[in-house]
Amino acid sequence: MKHSAAEILREYGPFPGVNSVHGVSFDGNNVWFASGDRLNAFDPQSGQALRSIDVAAHAGTAYDGKHFFQLANDSIHKIDPDTGAVLATIPAPGGGRDSGLTWAEGTLWVGQYRERKIHQIDPETGTILRTIESNRFVTGVTWVDGELWHATWEGDESDLRRVDPQTGKVLETLDMPAGMGVSGLESDGGDRLFCGSTSAGVVRAVRRPK
């Protein structure tokens, strides 16, 4: 297993009116993050805040290329990014104990914080298709180039780990500095992993190793 310190490329924020960052997503151009009562977008090049959508946004956020999926208490809402309208709702697998959320392979992947699991679920029904076990509390989840990454957070320690999507075996870990907990996690499809922080209300970009 590869093991190294996380290389933090940049810190975005703090943002006006944002005390903590929950889910993080990327729409191909801008980074979006959940902050409790709204989804917020910023430009990852300039760091400038762009717009927000008033919607319940309590944990993970995902984007399928057309719509956002947002954890809100014990449900996952499908949201129109233009109007903010909730188009559909499915039950969250953890019943409100869910953490990260991402879109891959036509399905949603949901982190289960204290249960130390990641569920792949049907985006239409919420049916659990399969489950991957972790050995630490799971927060954010993301896929990039066929790699499954998830964030962990226990006590004062967080790391980002690449795991085998079939077995859950840890293949690589990136240790965050002490006190830098990671909530949401999303890839930009390249060499950046965007990490939310509930303690500082910021988003940090971490280099994804080649």
PDB file of N, CA, C and O in Angstrom, residues 91-119:
ATOM      1  N   PRO A  91     -35.276   7.284  -0.751  1.00  0.00           N
ATOM      2  CA  PRO A  91     -34.762   7.142   0.607  1.00  0.00           C
ATOM      3  C   PRO A  91     -33.247   6.971   0.606  1.00  0.00           C
ATOM      4  O   PRO A  91     -32.689   6.295  -0.269  1.00  0.00           O
ATOM      5  N   ALA A  92     -32.580   7.585   1.562  1.00  0.00           N
ATOM      6  CA  ALA A  92     -31.143   7.376   1.730  1.00  0.00           C
ATOM      7  C   ALA A  92     -30.912   6.063   2.463  1.00  0.00           C
ATOM      8  O   ALA A  92     -31.666   5.723   3.381  1.00  0.00           O
ATOM      9  N   PRO A  93     -29.897   5.299   2.076  1.00  0.00           N
ATOM     10  CA  PRO A  93     -29.729   3.963   2.657  1.00  0.00           C
ATOM     11  C   PRO A  93     -29.456   3.963   4.150  1.00  0.00           C
ATOM     12  O   PRO A  93     -29.781   2.998   4.846  1.00  0.00           O
ATOM     13  N   GLY A  94     -28.866   5.046   4.658  1.00  0.00           N
ATOM     14  CA  GLY A  94     -28.538   5.094   6.078  1.00  0.00           C
ATOM     15  C   GLY A  94     -29.622   5.700   6.939  1.00  0.00           C
ATOM     16  O   GLY A  94     -29.445   5.846   8.148  1.00  0.00           O
ATOM     17  N   GLY A  95     -30.732   6.101   6.317  1.00  0.00           N
ATOM     18  CA  GLY A  95     -31.826   6.657   7.099  1.00  0.00           C
ATOM     19  C   GLY A  95     -31.463   7.920   7.862  1.00  0.00           C
ATOM     20  O   GLY A  95     -31.971   8.164   8.956  1.00  0.00           O
ATOM     21  N   GLY A  96     -30.573   8.733   7.278  1.00  0.00           N
ATOM     22  CA  GLY A  96     -30.160   9.971   7.929  1.00  0.00           C
ATOM     23  C   GLY A  96     -28.766   9.900   8.519  1.00  0.00           C
ATOM     24  O   GLY A  96     -28.249  10.904   9.005  1.00  0.00           O
ATOM     25  N   ARG A  97     -28.140   8.734   8.463  1.00  0.00           N
ATOM     26  CA  ARG A  97     -26.767   8.580   8.965  1.00  0.00           C
ATOM     27  C   ARG A  97     -25.783   8.496   7.797  1.00  0.00           C
ATOM     28  O   ARG A  97     -24.725   7.882   7.900  1.00  0.00           O
ATOM     29  N   ASP A  98     -26.156   9.123   6.691  1.00  0.00           N
ATOM     30  CA  ASP A  98     -25.353   9.068   5.471  1.00  0.00           C
ATOM     31  C   ASP A  98     -24.364  10.238   5.440  1.00  0.00           C
ATOM     32  O   ASP A  98     -24.573  11.272   6.077  1.00  0.00           O
ATOM     33  N   SER A  99     -23.284  10.063   4.680  1.00  0.00           N
ATOM     34  CA  SER A  99     -22.259  11.103   4.623  1.00  0.00           C
ATOM     35  C   SER A  99     -21.983  11.517   3.183  1.00  0.00           C
ATOM     36  O   SER A  99     -22.631  12.405   2.654  1.00  0.00           O
ATOM     37  N   GLY A 100     -21.033  10.855   2.514  1.00  0.00           N
ATOM     38  CA  GLY A 100     -20.650  11.252   1.169  1.00  0.00           C
ATOM     39  C   GLY A 100     -21.609  10.751   0.097  1.00  0.00           C
ATOM     40  O   GLY A 100     -22.404   9.840   0.310  1.00  0.00           O
ATOM     41  N   LEU A 101     -21.513  11.381  -1.089  1.00  0.00           N
ATOM     42  CA  LEU A 101     -22.362  10.998  -2.220  1.00  0.00           C
ATOM     43  C   LEU A 101     -21.616  11.324  -3.513  1.00  0.00           C
ATOM     44  O   LEU A 101     -21.023  12.399  -3.634  1.00  0.00           O
ATOM     45  N   THR A 102     -21.632  10.377  -4.457  1.00  0.00           N
ATOM     46  CA  THR A 102     -21.053  10.650  -5.767  1.00  0.00           C
ATOM     47  C   THR A 102     -21.801   9.845  -6.822  1.00  0.00           C
ATOM     48  O   THR A 102     -22.550   8.916  -6.503  1.00  0.00           O
ATOM     49  N   TRP A 103     -21.575  10.217  -8.081  1.00  0.00           N
ATOM     50  CA  TRP A 103     -22.219   9.559  -9.222  1.00  0.00           C
ATOM     51  C   TRP A 103     -21.148   8.839 -10.028  1.00  0.00           C
ATOM     52  O   TRP A 103     -20.114   9.415 -10.351  1.00  0.00           O
ATOM     53  N   ALA A 104     -21.383   7.582 -10.373  1.00  0.00           N
ATOM     54  CA  ALA A 104     -20.470   6.831 -11.239  1.00  0.00           C
ATOM     55  C   ALA A 104     -21.196   5.603 -11.765  1.00  0.00           C
ATOM     56  O   ALA A 104     -22.034   5.018 -11.071  1.00  0.00           O
ATOM     57  N   GLU A 105     -20.859   5.214 -12.983  1.00  0.00           N
ATOM     58  CA  GLU A 105     -21.405   4.005 -13.599  1.00  0.00           C
ATOM     59  C   GLU A 105     -22.932   4.015 -13.646  1.00  0.00           C
ATOM     60  O   GLU A 105     -23.585   2.977 -13.549  1.00  0.00           O
ATOM     61  N   GLY A 106     -23.517   5.216 -13.774  1.00  0.00           N
ATOM     62  CA  GLY A 106     -24.973   5.321 -13.837  1.00  0.00           C
ATOM     63  C   GLY A 106     -25.682   5.104 -12.524  1.00  0.00           C
ATOM     64  O   GLY A 106     -26.907   4.922 -12.502  1.00  0.00           O
ATOM     65  N   THR A 107     -24.920   5.121 -11.429  1.00  0.00           N
ATOM     66  CA  THR A 107     -25.506   4.879 -10.108  1.00  0.00           C
ATOM     67  C   THR A 107     -24.966   5.888  -9.101  1.00  0.00           C
ATOM     68  O   THR A 107     -24.015   6.627  -9.369  1.00  0.00           O
ATOM     69  N   LEU A 108     -25.571   5.896  -7.924  1.00  0.00           N
ATOM     70  CA  LEU A 108     -25.100   6.722  -6.823  1.00  0.00           C
ATOM     71  C   LEU A 108     -24.311   5.859  -5.843  1.00  0.00           C
ATOM     72  O   LEU A 108     -24.638   4.690  -5.618  1.00  0.00           O
ATOM     73  N   TRP A 109     -23.294   6.458  -5.254  1.00  0.00           N
ATOM     74  CA  TRP A 109     -22.469   5.804  -4.235  1.00  0.00           C
ATOM     75  C   TRP A 109     -22.568   6.655  -2.976  1.00  0.00           C
ATOM     76  O   TRP A 109     -22.315   7.865  -3.012  1.00  0.00           O
ATOM     77  N   VAL A 110     -22.940   6.023  -1.873  1.00  0.00           N
ATOM     78  CA  VAL A 110     -23.268   6.745  -0.648  1.00  0.00           C
ATOM     79  C   VAL A 110     -22.383   6.262   0.499  1.00  0.00           C
ATOM     80  O   VAL A 110     -22.350   5.061   0.804  1.00  0.00           O
ATOM     81  N   GLY A 111     -21.680   7.196   1.131  1.00  0.00           N
ATOM     82  CA  GLY A 111     -20.888   6.853   2.303  1.00  0.00           C
ATOM     83  C   GLY A 111     -21.763   6.711   3.535  1.00  0.00           C
ATOM     84  O   GLY A 111     -22.742   7.441   3.712  1.00  0.00           O
ATOM     85  N   GLN A 112     -21.425   5.743   4.378  1.00  0.00           N
ATOM     86  CA  GLN A 112     -22.097   5.539   5.657  1.00  0.00           C
ATOM     87  C   GLN A 112     -21.066   5.794   6.744  1.00  0.00           C
ATOM     88  O   GLN A 112     -20.161   4.985   6.956  1.00  0.00           O
ATOM     89  N   TYR A 113     -21.212   6.906   7.432  1.00  0.00           N
ATOM     90  CA  TYR A 113     -20.166   7.420   8.310  1.00  0.00           C
ATOM     91  C   TYR A 113     -19.754   6.407   9.386  1.00  0.00           C
ATOM     92  O   TYR A 113     -18.724   5.740   9.280  1.00  0.00           O
ATOM     93  N   ARG A 114     -20.569   6.260  10.403  1.00  0.00           N
ATOM     94  CA  ARG A 114     -20.189   5.383  11.514  1.00  0.00           C
ATOM     95  C   ARG A 114     -20.297   3.897  11.189  1.00  0.00           C
ATOM     96  O   ARG A 114     -19.677   3.062  11.858  1.00  0.00           O
ATOM     97  N   GLU A 115     -21.051   3.564  10.157  1.00  0.00           N
ATOM     98  CA  GLU A 115     -21.144   2.168   9.750  1.00  0.00           C
ATOM     99  C   GLU A 115     -19.924   1.719   8.949  1.00  0.00           C
ATOM    100  O   GLU A 115     -19.746   0.537   8.688  1.00  0.00           O
ATOM    101  N   ARG A 116     -19.074   2.702   8.537  1.00  0.00           N
ATOM    102  CA  ARG A 116     -17.828   2.401   7.828  1.00  0.00           C
ATOM    103  C   ARG A 116     -18.088   1.597   6.552  1.00  0.00           C
ATOM    104  O   ARG A 116     -17.440   0.587   6.295  1.00  0.00           O
ATOM    105  N   LYS A 117     -19.046   2.091   5.754  1.00  0.00           N
ATOM    106  CA  LYS A 117     -19.414   1.406   4.530  1.00  0.00           C
ATOM    107  C   LYS A 117     -19.639   2.410   3.409  1.00  0.00           C
ATOM    108  O   LYS A 117     -19.857   3.592   3.644  1.00  0.00           O
ATOM    109  N   ILE A 118     -19.609   1.891   2.172  1.00  0.00           N
ATOM    110  CA  ILE A 118     -20.032   2.641   0.992  1.00  0.00           C
ATOM    111  C   ILE A 118     -21.041   1.772   0.262  1.00  0.00           C
ATOM    112  O   ILE A 118     -20.757   0.605  -0.047  1.00  0.00           O
ATOM    113  N   HIS A 119     -22.221   2.325   0.011  1.00  0.00           N
ATOM    114  CA  HIS A 119     -23.259   1.602  -0.725  1.00  0.00           C
ATOM    115  C   HIS A 119     -23.349   2.143  -2.151  1.00  0.00           C
ATOM    116  O   HIS A 119     -23.366   3.358  -2.356  1.00  0.00           O
TER     117      HIS A 119
END
